[in-house]
Short mmCIF file of C-alpha atoms in Angstrom, two decimals:
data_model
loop_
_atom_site.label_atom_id
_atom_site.label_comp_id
_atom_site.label_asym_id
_atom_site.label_seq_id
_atom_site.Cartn_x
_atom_site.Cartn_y
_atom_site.Cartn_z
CA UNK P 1 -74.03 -94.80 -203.62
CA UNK P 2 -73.71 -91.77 -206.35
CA UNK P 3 -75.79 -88.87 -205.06
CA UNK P 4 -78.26 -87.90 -207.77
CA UNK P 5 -77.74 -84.14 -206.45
CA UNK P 6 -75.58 -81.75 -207.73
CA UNK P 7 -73.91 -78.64 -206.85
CA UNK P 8 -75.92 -75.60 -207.22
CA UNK P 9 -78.85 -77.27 -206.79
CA UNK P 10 -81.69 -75.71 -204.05
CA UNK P 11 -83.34 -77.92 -201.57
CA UNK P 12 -86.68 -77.25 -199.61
CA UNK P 13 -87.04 -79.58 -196.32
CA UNK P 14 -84.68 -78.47 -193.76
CA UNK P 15 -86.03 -77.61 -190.42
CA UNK P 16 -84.41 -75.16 -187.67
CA UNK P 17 -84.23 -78.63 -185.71
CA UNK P 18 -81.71 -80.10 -188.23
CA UNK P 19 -79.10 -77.17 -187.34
CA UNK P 20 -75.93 -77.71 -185.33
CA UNK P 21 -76.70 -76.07 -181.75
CA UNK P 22 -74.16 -73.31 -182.54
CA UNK P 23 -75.83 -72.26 -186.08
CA UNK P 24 -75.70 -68.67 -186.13
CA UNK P 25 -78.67 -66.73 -185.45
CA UNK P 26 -79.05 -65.72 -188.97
CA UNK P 27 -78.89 -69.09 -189.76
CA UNK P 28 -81.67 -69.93 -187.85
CA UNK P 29 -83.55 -67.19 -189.09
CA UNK P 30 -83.62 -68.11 -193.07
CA UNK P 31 -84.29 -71.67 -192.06
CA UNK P 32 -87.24 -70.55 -190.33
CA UNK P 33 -88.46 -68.67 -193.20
CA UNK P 34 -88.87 -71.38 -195.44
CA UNK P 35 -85.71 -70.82 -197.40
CA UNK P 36 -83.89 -73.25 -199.75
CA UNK P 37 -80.50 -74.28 -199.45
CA UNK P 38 -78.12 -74.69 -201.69
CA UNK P 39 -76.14 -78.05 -202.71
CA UNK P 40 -72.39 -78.03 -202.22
CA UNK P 41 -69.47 -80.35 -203.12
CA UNK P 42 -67.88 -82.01 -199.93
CA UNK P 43 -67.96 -85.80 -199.17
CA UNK P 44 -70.83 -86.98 -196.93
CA UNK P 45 -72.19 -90.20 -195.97
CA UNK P 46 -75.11 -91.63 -198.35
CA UNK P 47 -78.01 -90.81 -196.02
CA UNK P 48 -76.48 -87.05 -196.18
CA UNK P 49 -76.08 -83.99 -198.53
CA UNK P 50 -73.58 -81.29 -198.00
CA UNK P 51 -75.44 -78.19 -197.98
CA UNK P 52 -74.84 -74.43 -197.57
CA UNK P 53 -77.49 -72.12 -196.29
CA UNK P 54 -77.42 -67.95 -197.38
CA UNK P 55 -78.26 -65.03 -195.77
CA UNK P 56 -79.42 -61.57 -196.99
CA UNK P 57 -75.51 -60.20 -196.59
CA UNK P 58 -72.89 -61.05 -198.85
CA UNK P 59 -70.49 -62.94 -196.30
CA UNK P 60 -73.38 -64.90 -195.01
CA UNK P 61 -72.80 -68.22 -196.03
CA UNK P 62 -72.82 -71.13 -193.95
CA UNK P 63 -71.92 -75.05 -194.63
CA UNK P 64 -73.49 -77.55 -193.18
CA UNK P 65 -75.16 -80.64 -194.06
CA UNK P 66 -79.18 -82.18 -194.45
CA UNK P 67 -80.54 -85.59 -194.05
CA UNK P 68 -81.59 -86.55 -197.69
CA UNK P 69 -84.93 -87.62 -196.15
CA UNK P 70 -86.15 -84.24 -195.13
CA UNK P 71 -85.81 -83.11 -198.91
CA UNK P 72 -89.15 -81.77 -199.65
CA UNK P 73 -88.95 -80.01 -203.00
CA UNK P 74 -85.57 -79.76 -205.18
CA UNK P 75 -84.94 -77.27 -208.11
CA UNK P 76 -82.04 -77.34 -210.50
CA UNK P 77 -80.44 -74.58 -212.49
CA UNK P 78 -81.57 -75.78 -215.71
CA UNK P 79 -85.41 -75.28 -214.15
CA UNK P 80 -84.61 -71.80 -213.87
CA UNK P 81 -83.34 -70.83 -217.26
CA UNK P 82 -86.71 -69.41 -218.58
CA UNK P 83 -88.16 -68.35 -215.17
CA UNK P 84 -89.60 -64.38 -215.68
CA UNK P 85 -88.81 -61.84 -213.56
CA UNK P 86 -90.41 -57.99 -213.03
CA UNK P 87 -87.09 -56.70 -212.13
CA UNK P 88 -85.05 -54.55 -214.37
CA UNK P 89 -81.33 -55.51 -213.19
CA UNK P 90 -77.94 -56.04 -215.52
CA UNK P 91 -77.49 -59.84 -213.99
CA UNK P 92 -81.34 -60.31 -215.24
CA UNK P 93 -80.62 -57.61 -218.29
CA UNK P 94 -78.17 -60.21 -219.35
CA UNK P 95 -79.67 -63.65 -218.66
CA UNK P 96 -82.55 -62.36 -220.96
CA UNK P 97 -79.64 -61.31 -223.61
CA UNK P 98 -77.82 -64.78 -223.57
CA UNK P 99 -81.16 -67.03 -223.18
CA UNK P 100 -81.44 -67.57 -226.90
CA UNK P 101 -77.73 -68.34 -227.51
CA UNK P 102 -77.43 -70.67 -224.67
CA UNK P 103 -80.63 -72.54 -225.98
CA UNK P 104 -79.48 -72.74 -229.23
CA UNK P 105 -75.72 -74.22 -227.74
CA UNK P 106 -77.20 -77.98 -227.69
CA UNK P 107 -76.06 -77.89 -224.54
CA UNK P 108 -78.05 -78.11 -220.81
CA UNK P 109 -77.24 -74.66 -219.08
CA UNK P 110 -78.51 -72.80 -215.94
CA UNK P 111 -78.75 -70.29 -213.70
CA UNK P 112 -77.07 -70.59 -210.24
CA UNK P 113 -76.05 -67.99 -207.35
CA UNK P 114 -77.83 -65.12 -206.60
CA UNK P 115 -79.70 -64.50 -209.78
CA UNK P 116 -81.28 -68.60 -209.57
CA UNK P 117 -81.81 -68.07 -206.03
CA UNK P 118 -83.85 -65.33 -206.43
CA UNK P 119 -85.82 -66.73 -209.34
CA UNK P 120 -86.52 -70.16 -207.69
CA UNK P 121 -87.63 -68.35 -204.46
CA UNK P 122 -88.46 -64.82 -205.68
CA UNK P 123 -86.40 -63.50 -202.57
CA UNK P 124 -84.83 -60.55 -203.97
CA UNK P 125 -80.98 -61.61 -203.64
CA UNK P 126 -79.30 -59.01 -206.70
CA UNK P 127 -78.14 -55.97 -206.84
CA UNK P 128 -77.44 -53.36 -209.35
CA UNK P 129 -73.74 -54.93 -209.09
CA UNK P 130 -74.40 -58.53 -208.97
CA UNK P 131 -72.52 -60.86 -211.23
CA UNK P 132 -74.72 -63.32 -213.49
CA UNK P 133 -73.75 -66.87 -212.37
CA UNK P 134 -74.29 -69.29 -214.81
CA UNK P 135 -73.62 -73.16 -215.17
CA UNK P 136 -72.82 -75.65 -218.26
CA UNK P 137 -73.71 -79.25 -218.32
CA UNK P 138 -70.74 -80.56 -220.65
CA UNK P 139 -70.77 -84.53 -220.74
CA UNK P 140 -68.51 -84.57 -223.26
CA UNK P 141 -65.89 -82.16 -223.57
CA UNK P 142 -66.03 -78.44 -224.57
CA UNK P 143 -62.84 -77.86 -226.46
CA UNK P 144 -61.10 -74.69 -225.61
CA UNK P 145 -61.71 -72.96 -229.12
CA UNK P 146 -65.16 -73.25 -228.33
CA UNK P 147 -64.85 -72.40 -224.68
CA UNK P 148 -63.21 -69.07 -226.40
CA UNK P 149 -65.87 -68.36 -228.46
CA UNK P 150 -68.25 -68.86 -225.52
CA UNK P 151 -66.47 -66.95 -223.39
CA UNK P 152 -66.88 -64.02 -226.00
CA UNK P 153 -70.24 -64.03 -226.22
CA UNK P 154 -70.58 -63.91 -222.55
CA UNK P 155 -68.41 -60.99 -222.12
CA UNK P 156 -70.21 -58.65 -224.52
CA UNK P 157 -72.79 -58.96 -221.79
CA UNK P 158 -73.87 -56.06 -219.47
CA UNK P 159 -72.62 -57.21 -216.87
CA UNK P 160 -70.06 -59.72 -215.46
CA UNK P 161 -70.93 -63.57 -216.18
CA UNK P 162 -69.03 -65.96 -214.39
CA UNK P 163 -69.98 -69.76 -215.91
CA UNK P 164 -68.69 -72.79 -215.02
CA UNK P 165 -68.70 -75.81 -216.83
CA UNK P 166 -69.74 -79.18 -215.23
CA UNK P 167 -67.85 -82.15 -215.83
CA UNK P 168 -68.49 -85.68 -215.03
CA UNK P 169 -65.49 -85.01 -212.51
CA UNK P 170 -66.03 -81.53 -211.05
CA UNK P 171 -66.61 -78.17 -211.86
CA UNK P 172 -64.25 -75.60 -214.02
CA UNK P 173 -64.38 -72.28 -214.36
CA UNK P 174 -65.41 -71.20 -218.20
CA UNK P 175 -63.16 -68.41 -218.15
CA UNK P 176 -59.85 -70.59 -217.02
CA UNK P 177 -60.63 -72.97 -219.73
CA UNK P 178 -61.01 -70.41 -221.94
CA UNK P 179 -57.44 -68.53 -221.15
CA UNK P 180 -53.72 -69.78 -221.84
CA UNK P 181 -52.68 -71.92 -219.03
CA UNK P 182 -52.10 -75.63 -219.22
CA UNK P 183 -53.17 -76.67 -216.35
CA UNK P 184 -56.71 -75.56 -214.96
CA UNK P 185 -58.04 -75.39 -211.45
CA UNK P 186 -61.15 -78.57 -211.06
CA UNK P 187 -63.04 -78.76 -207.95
CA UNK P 188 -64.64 -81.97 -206.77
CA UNK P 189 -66.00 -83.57 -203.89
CA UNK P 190 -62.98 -84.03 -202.18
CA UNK P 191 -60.39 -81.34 -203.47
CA UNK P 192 -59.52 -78.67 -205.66
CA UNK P 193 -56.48 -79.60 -208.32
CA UNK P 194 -54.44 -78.34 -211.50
CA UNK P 195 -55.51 -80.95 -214.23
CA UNK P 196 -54.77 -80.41 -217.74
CA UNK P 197 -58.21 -82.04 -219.22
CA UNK P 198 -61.03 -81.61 -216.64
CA UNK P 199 -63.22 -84.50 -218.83
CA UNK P 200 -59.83 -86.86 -217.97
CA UNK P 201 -58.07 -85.17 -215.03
CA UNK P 202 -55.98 -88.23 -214.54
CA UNK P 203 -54.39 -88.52 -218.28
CA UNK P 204 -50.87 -86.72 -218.06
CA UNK P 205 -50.88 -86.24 -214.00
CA UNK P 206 -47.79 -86.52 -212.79
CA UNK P 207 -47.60 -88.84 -209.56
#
């Protein structure tokens, strides 16, 4: 069974009941409140999702899993890309800078991390600081002269986007694709590797 859920993506459902016993009190506090988590990558069996829940400080982040039954409500990057906000942040500053662009890419993007956790819940979760995490749908491959070009665009930004590009086999980071190294870090379900083609990481691996 392929899980139709992908990374990034936030979940409504899970109950303070579902928790491991020793769940941390903050934990058990964001649960309560109604809060979403957050999709991860990690192997599970099919009745489960791997999961990671988020808490108001920066090193709060827990992993655990949720019972696909309990999923209530589910809401994917891409749903967020046009989402408004009344805040007047650089991570939102940006998103409204690159919207056209992205839309006009012929690609499916989205917004993930902080800034789409705060516009799918309308928790405030940025900060005058805060990166702008975005994500890339790319089916097909996204040769690395265009990665470049992307990753130009991006960077005239005002502030700091970090995008990664998802592959039918995992997730790479824009910015590696973009740069000079053969070999590129890809992050599935089960590992992280150095591939040289994250559309074919097996082509040209040596054994």
């Amino acid at each position: 069974m392929v899980s139709t859920f992908l990374a990034h993506d936030l979940l409504w459902g899970m109950t303070p009941q579902q928790l491991p016993a020793d769940a941390p009190a903050w934990v058990v506090e964001s649960i309560t409140a109604g809060q979403p988590v957050v999709v991860r990558r990690a192997l599970m069996t099919p009745d489960r999702i791997a999961v990671g829940v988020r808490g108001r400080l920066r090193e709060q982040r827990y992993a655990t899993s949720m019972a696909i039954t309990a999923i209530a409500r589910r809401v994917r990057p891409e749903d967020l890309c046009h989402v408004a906000s009344t805040r007047d942040l650089p991570a939102l500053q940006a998103l409204s800078q690159l919207r056209p662009l992205l839309d006009a890419s012929g690609w499916t993007w989205g917004v993930s991390g902080s800034a789409g956790f705060e516009l799918a819940t309308g928790i405030e979760a940025l900060h005058e600081r805060s990166d702008l995490d975005l994500i890339l749908r790319t089916p097909h491959c996204l040769d690395r002269l265009q990665a470049r070009k992307l990753l130009t665009l991006l960077d005239a930004s005002v502030c700091a986007v970090d995008m990664q590009l998802q592959t039918p086999c995992g997730a790479v980071a824009l910015r590696e694709w973009a740069g000079s190294s053969r070999r590129v870090l890809l992050k599935d379900d089960v590992q992280a590797r150095l591939v040289s083609d994250p559309w074919q990481p097996s082509v040209g691996q040596v054994a």
